[in-house]
XYZ file of C-alpha atoms in Angstrom:
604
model
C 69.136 2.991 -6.927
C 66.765 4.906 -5.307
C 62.923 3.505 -4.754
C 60.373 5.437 -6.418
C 57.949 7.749 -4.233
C 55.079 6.558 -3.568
C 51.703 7.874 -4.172
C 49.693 9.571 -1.238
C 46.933 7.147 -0.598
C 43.545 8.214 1.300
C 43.509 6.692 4.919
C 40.276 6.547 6.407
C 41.057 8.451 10.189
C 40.135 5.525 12.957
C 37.141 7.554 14.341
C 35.583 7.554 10.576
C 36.397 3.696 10.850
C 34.473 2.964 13.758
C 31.061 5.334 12.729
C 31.017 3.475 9.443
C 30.971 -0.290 11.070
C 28.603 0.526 12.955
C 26.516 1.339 10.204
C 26.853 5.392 11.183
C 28.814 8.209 9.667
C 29.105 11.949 10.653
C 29.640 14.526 8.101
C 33.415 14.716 8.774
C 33.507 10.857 8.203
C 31.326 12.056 4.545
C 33.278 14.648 3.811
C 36.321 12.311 3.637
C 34.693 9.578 1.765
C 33.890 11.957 -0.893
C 37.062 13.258 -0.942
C 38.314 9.880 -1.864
C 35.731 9.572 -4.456
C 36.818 12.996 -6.334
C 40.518 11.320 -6.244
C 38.959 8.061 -7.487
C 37.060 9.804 -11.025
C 40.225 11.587 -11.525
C 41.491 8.452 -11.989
C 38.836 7.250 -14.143
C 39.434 10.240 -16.565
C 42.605 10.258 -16.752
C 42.481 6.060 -17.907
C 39.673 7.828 -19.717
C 41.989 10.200 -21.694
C 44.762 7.292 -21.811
C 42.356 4.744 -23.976
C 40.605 7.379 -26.005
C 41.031 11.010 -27.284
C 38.508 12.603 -26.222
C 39.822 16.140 -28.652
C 37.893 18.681 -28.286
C 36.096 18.113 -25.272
C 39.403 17.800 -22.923
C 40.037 20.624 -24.570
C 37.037 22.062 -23.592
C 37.099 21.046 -19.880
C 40.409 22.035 -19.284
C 39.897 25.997 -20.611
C 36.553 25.717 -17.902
C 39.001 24.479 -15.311
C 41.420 27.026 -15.605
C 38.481 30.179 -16.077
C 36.234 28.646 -13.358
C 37.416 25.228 -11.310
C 34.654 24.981 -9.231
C 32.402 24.470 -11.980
C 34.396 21.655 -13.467
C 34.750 20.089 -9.815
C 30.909 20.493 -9.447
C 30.400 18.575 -12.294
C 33.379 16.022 -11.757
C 31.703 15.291 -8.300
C 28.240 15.287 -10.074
C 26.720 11.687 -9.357
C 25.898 11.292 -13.235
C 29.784 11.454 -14.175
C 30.646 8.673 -11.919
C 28.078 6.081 -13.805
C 29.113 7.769 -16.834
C 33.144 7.189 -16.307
C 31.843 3.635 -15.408
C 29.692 2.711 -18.228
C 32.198 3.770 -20.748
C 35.242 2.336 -19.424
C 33.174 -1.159 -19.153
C 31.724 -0.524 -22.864
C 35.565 -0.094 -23.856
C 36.596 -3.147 -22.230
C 33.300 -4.924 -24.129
C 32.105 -5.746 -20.274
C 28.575 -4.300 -20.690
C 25.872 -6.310 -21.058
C 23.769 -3.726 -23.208
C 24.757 -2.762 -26.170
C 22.636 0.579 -26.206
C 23.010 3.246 -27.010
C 25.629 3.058 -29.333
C 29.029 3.084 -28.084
C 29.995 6.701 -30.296
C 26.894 7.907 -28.276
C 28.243 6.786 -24.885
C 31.741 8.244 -25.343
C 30.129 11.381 -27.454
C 28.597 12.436 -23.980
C 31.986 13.955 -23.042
C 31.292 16.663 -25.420
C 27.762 17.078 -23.285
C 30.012 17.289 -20.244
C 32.221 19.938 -21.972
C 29.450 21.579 -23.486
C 27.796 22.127 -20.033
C 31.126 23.124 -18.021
C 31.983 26.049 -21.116
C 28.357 27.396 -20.523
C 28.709 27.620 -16.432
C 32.064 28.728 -17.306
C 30.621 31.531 -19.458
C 33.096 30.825 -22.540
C 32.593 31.043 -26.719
C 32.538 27.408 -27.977
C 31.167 24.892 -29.867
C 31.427 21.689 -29.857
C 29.305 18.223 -31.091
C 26.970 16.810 -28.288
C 24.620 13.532 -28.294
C 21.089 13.420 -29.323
C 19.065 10.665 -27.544
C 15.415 10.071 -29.366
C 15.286 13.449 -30.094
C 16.381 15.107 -26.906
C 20.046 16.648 -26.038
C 21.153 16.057 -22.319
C 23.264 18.935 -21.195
C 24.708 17.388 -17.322
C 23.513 19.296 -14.725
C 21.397 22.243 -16.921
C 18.649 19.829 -18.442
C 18.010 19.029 -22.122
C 16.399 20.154 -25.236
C 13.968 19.013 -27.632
C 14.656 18.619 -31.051
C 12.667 17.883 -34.279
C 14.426 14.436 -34.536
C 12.962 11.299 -36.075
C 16.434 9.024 -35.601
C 17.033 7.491 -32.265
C 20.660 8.452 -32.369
C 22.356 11.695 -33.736
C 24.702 14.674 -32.981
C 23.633 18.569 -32.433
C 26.000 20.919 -32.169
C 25.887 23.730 -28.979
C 27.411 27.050 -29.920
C 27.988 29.851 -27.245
C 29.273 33.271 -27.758
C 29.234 36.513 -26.024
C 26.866 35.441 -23.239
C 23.951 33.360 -25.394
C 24.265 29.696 -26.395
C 21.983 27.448 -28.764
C 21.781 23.860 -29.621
C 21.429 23.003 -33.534
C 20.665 20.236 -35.990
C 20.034 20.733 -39.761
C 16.644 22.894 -39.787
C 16.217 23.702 -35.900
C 17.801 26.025 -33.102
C 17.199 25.625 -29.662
C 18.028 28.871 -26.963
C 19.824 27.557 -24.131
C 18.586 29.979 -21.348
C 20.884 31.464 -18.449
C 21.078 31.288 -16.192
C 20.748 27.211 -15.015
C 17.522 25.991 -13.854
C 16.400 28.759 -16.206
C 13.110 27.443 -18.700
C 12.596 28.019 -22.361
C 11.007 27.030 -25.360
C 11.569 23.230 -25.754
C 14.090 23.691 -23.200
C 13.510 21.518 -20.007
C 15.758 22.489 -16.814
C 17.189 20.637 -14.796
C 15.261 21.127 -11.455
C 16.838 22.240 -8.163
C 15.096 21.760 -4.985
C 15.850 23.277 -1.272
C 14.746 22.470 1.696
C 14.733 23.013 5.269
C 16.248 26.009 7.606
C 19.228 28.091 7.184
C 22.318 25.918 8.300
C 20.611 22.713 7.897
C 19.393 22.851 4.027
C 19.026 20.550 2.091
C 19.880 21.477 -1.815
C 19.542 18.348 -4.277
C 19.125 18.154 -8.362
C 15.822 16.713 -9.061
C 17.361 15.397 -12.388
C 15.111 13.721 -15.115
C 17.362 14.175 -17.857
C 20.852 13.018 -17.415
C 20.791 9.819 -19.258
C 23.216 8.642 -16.703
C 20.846 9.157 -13.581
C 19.501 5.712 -13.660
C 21.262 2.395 -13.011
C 23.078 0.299 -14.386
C 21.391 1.010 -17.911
C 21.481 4.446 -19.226
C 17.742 5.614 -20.192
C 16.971 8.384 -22.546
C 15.167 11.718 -20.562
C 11.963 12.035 -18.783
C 11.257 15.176 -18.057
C 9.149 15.699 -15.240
C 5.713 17.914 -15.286
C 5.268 20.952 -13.283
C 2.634 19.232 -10.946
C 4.869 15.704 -10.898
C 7.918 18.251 -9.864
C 5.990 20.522 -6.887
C 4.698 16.953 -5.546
C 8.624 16.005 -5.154
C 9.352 19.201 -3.501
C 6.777 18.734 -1.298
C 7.640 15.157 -0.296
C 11.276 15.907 -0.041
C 10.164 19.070 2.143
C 8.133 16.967 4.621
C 10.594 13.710 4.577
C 13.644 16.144 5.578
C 11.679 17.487 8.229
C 11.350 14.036 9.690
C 14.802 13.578 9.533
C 16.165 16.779 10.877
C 13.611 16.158 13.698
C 14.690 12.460 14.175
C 17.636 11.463 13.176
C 19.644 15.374 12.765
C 23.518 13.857 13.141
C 22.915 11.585 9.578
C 20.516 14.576 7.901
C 23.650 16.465 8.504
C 25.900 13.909 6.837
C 23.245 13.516 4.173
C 23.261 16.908 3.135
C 26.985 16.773 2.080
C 26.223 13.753 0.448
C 23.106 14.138 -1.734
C 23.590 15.689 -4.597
C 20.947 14.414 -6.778
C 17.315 12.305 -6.712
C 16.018 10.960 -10.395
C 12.193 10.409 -9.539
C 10.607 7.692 -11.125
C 6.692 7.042 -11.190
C 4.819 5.685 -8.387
C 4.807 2.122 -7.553
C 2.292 0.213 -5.252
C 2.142 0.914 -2.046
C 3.877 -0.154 0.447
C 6.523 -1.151 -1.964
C 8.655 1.735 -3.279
C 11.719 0.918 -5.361
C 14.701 3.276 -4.909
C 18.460 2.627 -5.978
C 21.825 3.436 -5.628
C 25.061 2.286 -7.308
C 29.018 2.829 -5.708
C 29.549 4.345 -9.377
C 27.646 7.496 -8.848
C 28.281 8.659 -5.122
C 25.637 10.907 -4.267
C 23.252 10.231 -6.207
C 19.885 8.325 -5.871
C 17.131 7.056 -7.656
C 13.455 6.466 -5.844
C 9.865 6.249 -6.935
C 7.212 8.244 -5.832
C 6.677 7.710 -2.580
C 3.441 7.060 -0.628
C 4.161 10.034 2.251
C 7.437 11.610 3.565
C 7.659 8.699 5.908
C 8.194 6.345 3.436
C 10.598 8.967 1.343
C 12.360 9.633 4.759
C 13.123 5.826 5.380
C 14.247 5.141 1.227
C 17.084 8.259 1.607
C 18.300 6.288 4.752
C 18.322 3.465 3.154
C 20.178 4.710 0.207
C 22.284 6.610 2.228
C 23.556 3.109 3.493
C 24.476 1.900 0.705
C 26.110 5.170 -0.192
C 28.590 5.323 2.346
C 29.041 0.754 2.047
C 30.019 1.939 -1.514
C 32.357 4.829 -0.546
C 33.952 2.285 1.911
C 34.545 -0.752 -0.143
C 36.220 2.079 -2.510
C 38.834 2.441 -0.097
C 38.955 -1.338 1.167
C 37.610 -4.561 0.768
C 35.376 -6.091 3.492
C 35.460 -9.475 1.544
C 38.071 -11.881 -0.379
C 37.336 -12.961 -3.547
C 34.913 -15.955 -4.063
C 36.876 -18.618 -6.240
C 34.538 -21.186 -6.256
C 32.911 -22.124 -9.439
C 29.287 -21.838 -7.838
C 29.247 -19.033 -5.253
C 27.271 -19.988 -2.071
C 23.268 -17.560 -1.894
C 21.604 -16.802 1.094
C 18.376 -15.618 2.238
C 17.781 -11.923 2.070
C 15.005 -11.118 3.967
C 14.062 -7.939 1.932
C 14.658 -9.471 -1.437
C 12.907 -12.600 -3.481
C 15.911 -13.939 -4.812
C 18.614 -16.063 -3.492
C 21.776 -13.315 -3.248
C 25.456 -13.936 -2.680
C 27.493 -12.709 -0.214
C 28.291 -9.144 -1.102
C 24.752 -8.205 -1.813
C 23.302 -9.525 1.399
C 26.132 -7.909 3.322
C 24.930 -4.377 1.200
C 21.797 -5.207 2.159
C 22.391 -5.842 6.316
C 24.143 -3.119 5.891
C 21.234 -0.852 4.596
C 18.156 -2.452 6.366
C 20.400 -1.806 9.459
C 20.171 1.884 9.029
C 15.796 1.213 8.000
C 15.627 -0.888 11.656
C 17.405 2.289 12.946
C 14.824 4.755 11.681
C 11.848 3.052 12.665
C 13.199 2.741 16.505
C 13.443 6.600 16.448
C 10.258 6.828 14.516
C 7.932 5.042 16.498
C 9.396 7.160 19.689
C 8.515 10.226 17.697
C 5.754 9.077 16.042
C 1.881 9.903 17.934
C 0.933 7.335 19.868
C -0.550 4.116 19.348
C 1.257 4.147 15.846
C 0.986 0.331 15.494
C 2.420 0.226 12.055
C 5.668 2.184 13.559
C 6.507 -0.719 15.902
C 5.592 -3.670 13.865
C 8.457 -1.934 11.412
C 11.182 -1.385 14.059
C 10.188 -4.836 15.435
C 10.080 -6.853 11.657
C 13.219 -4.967 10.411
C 14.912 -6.292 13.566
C 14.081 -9.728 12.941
C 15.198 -9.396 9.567
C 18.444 -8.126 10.140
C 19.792 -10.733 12.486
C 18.141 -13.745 11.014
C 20.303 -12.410 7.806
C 23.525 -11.801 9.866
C 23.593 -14.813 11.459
C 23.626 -16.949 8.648
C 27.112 -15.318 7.799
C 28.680 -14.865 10.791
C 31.971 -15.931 11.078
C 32.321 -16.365 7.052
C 35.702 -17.330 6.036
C 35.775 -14.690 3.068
C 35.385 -11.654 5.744
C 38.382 -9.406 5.531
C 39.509 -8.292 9.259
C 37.573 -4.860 8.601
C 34.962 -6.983 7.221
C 34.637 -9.189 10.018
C 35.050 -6.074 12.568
C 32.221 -4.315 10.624
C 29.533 -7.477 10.790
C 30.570 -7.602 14.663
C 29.755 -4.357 15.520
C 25.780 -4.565 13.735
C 25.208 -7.858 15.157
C 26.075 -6.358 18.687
C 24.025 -2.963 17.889
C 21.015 -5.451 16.801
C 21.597 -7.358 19.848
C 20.730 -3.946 22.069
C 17.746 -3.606 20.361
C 16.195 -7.062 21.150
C 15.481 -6.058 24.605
C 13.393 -2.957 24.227
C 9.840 -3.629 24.217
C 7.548 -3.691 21.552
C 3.768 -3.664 22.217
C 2.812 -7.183 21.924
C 0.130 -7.546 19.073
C 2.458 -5.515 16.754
C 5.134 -8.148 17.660
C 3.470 -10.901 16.965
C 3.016 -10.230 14.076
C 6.177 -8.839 12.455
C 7.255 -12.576 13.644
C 4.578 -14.136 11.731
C 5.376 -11.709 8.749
C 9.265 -12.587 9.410
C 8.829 -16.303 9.759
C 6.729 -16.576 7.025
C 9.076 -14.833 4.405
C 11.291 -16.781 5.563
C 9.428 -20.721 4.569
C 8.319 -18.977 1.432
C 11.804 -18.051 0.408
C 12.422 -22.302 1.592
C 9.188 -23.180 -0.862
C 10.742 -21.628 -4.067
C 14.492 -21.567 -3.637
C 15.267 -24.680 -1.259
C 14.992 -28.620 -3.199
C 15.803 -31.858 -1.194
C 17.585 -34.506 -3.151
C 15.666 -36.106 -5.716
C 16.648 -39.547 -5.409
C 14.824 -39.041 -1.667
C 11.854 -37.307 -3.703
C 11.201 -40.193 -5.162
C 12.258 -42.775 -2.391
C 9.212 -40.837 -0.444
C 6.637 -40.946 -3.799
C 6.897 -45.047 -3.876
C 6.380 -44.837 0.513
C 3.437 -43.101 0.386
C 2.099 -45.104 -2.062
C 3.105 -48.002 -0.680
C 1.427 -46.702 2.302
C 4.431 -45.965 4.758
C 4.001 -45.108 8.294
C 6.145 -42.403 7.920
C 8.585 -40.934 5.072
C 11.919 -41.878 4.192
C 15.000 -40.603 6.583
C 16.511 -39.565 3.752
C 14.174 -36.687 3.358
C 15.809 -34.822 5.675
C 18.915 -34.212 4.170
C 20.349 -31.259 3.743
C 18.170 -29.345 0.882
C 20.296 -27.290 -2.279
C 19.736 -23.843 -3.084
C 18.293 -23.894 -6.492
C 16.869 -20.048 -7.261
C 13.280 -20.592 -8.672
C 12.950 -17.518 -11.191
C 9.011 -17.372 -9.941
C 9.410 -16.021 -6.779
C 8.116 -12.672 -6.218
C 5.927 -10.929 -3.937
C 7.095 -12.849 -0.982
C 6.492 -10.356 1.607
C 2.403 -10.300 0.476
C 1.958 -11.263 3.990
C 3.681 -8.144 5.462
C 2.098 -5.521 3.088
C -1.241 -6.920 3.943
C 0.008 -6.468 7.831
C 0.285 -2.761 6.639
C -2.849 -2.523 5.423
C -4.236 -3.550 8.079
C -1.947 -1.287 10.809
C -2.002 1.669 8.645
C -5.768 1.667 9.256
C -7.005 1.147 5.611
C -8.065 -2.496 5.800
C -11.324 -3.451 5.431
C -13.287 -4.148 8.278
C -14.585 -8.133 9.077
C -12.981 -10.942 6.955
C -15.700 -12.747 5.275
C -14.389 -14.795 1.570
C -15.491 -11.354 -0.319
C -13.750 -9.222 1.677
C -10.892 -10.762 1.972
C -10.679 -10.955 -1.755
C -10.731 -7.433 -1.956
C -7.825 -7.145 -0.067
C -5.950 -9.393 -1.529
C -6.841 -7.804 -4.735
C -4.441 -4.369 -3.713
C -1.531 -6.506 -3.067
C 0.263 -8.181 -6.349
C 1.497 -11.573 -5.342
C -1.351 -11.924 -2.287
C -3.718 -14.633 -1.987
C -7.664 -14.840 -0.712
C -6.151 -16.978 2.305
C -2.936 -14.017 2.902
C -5.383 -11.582 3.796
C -7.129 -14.207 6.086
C -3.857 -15.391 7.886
C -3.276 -11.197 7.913
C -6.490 -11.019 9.544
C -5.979 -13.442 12.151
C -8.534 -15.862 10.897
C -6.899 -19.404 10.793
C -9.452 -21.596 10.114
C -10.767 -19.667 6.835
C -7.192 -19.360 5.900
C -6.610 -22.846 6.297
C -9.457 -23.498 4.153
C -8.502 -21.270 1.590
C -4.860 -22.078 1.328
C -5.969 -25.813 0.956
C -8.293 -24.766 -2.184
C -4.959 -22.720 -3.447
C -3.388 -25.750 -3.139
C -6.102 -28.052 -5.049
C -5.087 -26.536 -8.359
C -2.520 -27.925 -10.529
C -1.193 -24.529 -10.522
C -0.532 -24.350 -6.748
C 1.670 -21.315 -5.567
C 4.710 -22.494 -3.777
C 3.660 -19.781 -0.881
C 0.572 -21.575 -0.136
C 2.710 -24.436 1.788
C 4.097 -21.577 4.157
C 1.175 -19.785 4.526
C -0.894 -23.375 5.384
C 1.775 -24.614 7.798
C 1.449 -20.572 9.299
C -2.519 -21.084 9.188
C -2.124 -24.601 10.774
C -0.177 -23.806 13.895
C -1.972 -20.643 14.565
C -5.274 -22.729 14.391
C -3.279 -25.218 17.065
C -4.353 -28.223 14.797
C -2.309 -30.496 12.737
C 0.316 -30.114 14.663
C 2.823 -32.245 12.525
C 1.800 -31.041 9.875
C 2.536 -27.459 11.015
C 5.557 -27.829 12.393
C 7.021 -29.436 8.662
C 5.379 -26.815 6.403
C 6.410 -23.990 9.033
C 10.068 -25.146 8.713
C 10.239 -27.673 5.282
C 7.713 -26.144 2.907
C 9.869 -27.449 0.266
C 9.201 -30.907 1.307
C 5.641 -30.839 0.891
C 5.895 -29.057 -2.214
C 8.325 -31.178 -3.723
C 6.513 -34.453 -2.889
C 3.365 -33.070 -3.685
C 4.416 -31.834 -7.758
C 5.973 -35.258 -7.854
C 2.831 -37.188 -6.589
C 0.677 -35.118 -9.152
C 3.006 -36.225 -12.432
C 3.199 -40.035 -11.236
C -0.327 -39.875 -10.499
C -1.790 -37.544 -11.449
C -3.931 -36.889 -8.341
C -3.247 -33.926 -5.937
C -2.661 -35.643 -2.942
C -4.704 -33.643 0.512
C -2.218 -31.004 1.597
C -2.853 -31.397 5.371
C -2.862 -35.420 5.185
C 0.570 -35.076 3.112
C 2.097 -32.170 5.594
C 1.203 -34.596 8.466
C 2.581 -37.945 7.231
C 5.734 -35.421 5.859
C 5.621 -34.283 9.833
C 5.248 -37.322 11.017
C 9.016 -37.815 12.118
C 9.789 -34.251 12.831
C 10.366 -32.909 16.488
């Protein structure tokens, strides 16, 4: 008996291989990756098509496939009809963790899919189509809005001889033609192009696809006139930059990105953006500050874009069977993360480190806040790769992959950074890093309270068995833990306040969420008024774990207390875990310093 054939399989070529370990990727390497993704939502729809029938609208996709295939491959390949194949597959096998919008409205949206391909397609129809709070999403054309009180209903989109409305008892909306087209209480879905001839980019600015966010689907937003020209402007400037700077990855980019949902501005200096492996090409960012900051978030993205498109095609990790998977420090995140999201993350904050050393090249100069990036990001990528290096779970490609950035980060440590700007991206780096220790790392209790009864007893020193090896218990009130480095950009970017007396100070601290009086000291390079201020933090029963780091960080920049430094530079946790148990026995706070010292005492 014969074996059966095998299926063809999508083989990654060995050059392709190489680019993507070392966190690169040309457009050939792109084009492939996306060619594996258009195999791998085929496959989704048809298991899809298996679990449900899905009547009239395969119906309707497959007479658009055989009048116009490219439109039914455009929107197969659109970013919103990955997450979409995703979600509903996961709602069918009762894996989501949301249980809105109703599970008739999630699968209803292939009508909205069939609905849109029949209009591009220029065929008669109709066919049943979601409405979400009153709006109907129509994928890539934009939505309509409709008299509706109920947060979940159906309309009905009827097209014949070349017009097309949407309808619900009592109101008719036109759908204008052609796409991108506006109307009354129509909103289109927004294309915007930018750059030369030959080396455009052409992106959806979509704020209507209820898919364009993730994980959660969200109802549309559509976006002013004025919110819209802003983007276009931003995304005109930012691609500039890149095409300038970095052309070989705009090239791969512009095969790649195929849509941006814009969300509302955040505070600066800390812009949110996100991407998920479900929806290849597509990306979802806040409003940025300037095109810099745009510029860097689509690298970044564009990371974890082509991570996703990989792991698609092979693992980089083996499964974690342990009941309690191991976390690690992420430098750019507040929480503890396991090993596949601080790999993702390397893996993107490698391409930001990237940026920044071509940036600052290109950038006029004297740009201080240029080089402290290139020379924090560096920090933070190989204090996060060497905490995983050599990790039994690495695949072979895995393991090849982490090689190749830690040896491309090792190149970088040699070139020179102007000294001021590295001084104090280490300071920034270092004290993340003992904030992170101050929420997330505990030391044993039993030597918690073996070091309570020796201080009061009076003990030269603390117990030995202090120093054993803390756990990694994630403390839910952690945020804002790089205050420190947004008040560094203040302060480069050339919109700090001048002088650092208490009131000033406040006031900068007052821009940053998460930043205390004595952060924008230490930021300042005042020690000794930081000092002070971080011990008055510290005074209150309410004393924010980041006030250990930032005192031992105050301390040894001061060149006093040098014990006490050197522990709450390297064992906030310690001190802070001492200290809250000190307070509930006693209820005294004891002196910070005189604690950190006698903590200190047997450190070298």
């Amino acid at each position: 008996m014969s074996a059966e054939p095998s299926l063809p399989h999508h083989r990654l070529p060995a050059a392709g291989v190489l680019e993507l370990i070392r966190g690169e990727g040309g457009s050939e390497t792109l084009d492939f990756l996306l060619g594996a993704e258009r195999s791998r939502r085929l496959l989704l729809l048809r298991i899809l098509d298996d679990i449900t029938d899905l009547g009239p609208a395969w119906d309707l996709i497959s007479r658009a496939q055989r009048h116009a295939p490219q439109v039914v491959e455009d929107l197969l390949m659109y970013p919103q009809t990955g997450m979409w194949l995703a979600t509903v597959l996961r709602r069918l096998r009762g894996a989501a963790a949301v249980e809105e919008p109703p599970l008739s409205v999630v699968l209803g949206h292939a009508g909205a899919l069939a609905a849109s391909a029949g209009l591009r397609a220029g065929l008669d129809f109709a066919i049943d189509v979601p409405v979400w709070h009153g709006r109907v999403p129509l994928p890539t054309l934009g939505c309509a809005v409709l008299p509706v009180r109920e947060p979940w209903g159906t309309a009905t989109v009827r097209a014949q001889d070349g017009r097309a409305v949407l309808e619900v008892p009592g109101a008719t909306v036109a759908v204008p033609f052609p796409p991108g087209s506006s109307g009354p209480h129509w909103h289109p879905v927004r294309r915007v192009v930018v750059g030369p001839e030959g080396r455009r980019l052409d992106i959806a600015l979509d704020d209507s696809d209820p898919y364009r966010t993730y994980p959660p689907p969200t109802e549309p937003q559509p976006l002013s006139d004025e919110a819209a020209a802003l983007w276009r402007e931003f995304l005109g400037r930012a691609w500039a930059v890149l095409l300038d700077e970095q052309p070989a990855t705009a090239d791969a980019m512009r095969r790649s990105w195929l849509s941006l949902t814009p969300t509302a501005a955040r505070e600066r200096f800390r812009p949110r953006s996100v991407t998920s492996g479900d929806a290849f090409g597509g990306i979802e960012a806040s409003e940025p500050d300037d095109a810099t900051q745009l510029a860097v978030t689509l690298v970044h993205e564009f990371q974890h874009t082509k991570l996703g498109g990989l792991l698609h095609l092979t693992p980089l990790l083996t499964r974690d069977t342990s009941a309690s998977p191991q976390l690690w420090y992420a430098p750019w995140r507040d929480d503890p993360r396991p090993l596949d999201g601080l790999l993702q993350g390397i893996y993107a904050f490698m391409g930001i480190t990237a940026f920044w050393r071509t940036h600052r090249a290109a950038a006029a100069e004297g740009d201080a806040l240029a080089h402290f990036e290139f020379a924090l990001w560096r920090i933070h990528v190989t204090t996060a790769m060497e905490q995983i290096h050599r990790h039994p779970r690495f695949t072979p490609l895995g393991a090849a992959l982490l090689e190749a950035l830690r040896e491309r980060a090792a190149q970088w440590q040699s070139e020179p950074v102007p000294e001021d700007c590295l001084a104090l991206a280490r300071l920034c780096a270092q004290d993340r890093l003992a904030r992170w220790r101050a929420h997330h790392w505990q030391p044993p209790a039993p030597a918690v309270d073996d070091a309570v009864r020796a201080w009061l007893d009076g003990a030269d020193t603390p117990p030995s068995s202090l120093a054993a090896e803390p756990g990694t218990v994630p403390d839910p009130s952690a945020r804002w833990l790089d205050s420190l480095s947004v008040l560094a950009r203040y302060r480069l970017a050339g919109t700090d306040d001048d002088g650092t007396p208490p009131d000033a100070a406040e006031k900068t601290a007052a821009r940053v969420a998460g930043a205390l009086t004595a952060d924008a000291l230490l930021a300042a390079g005042d020690a000794t008024a930081a000092r002070d201020a971080y011990v008055s933090h510290l005074a209150t029963d309410a004393c924010p774990a980041g006030a250990w780091a930032g005192l031992g960080r105050a301390l040894a920049m001061a060149g006093t207390d040098t014990a006490a430094a050197r522990l709450l530079c390297h064992h906030p946790e310690r001190a802070r875990a001492v200290h809250q148990a000190l307070l509930r026995t006693t209820g005294t706070a004891p002196d910070p310093i005189h604690l950190g010292t006698w903590l200190g005492s047997t450190e070298q």
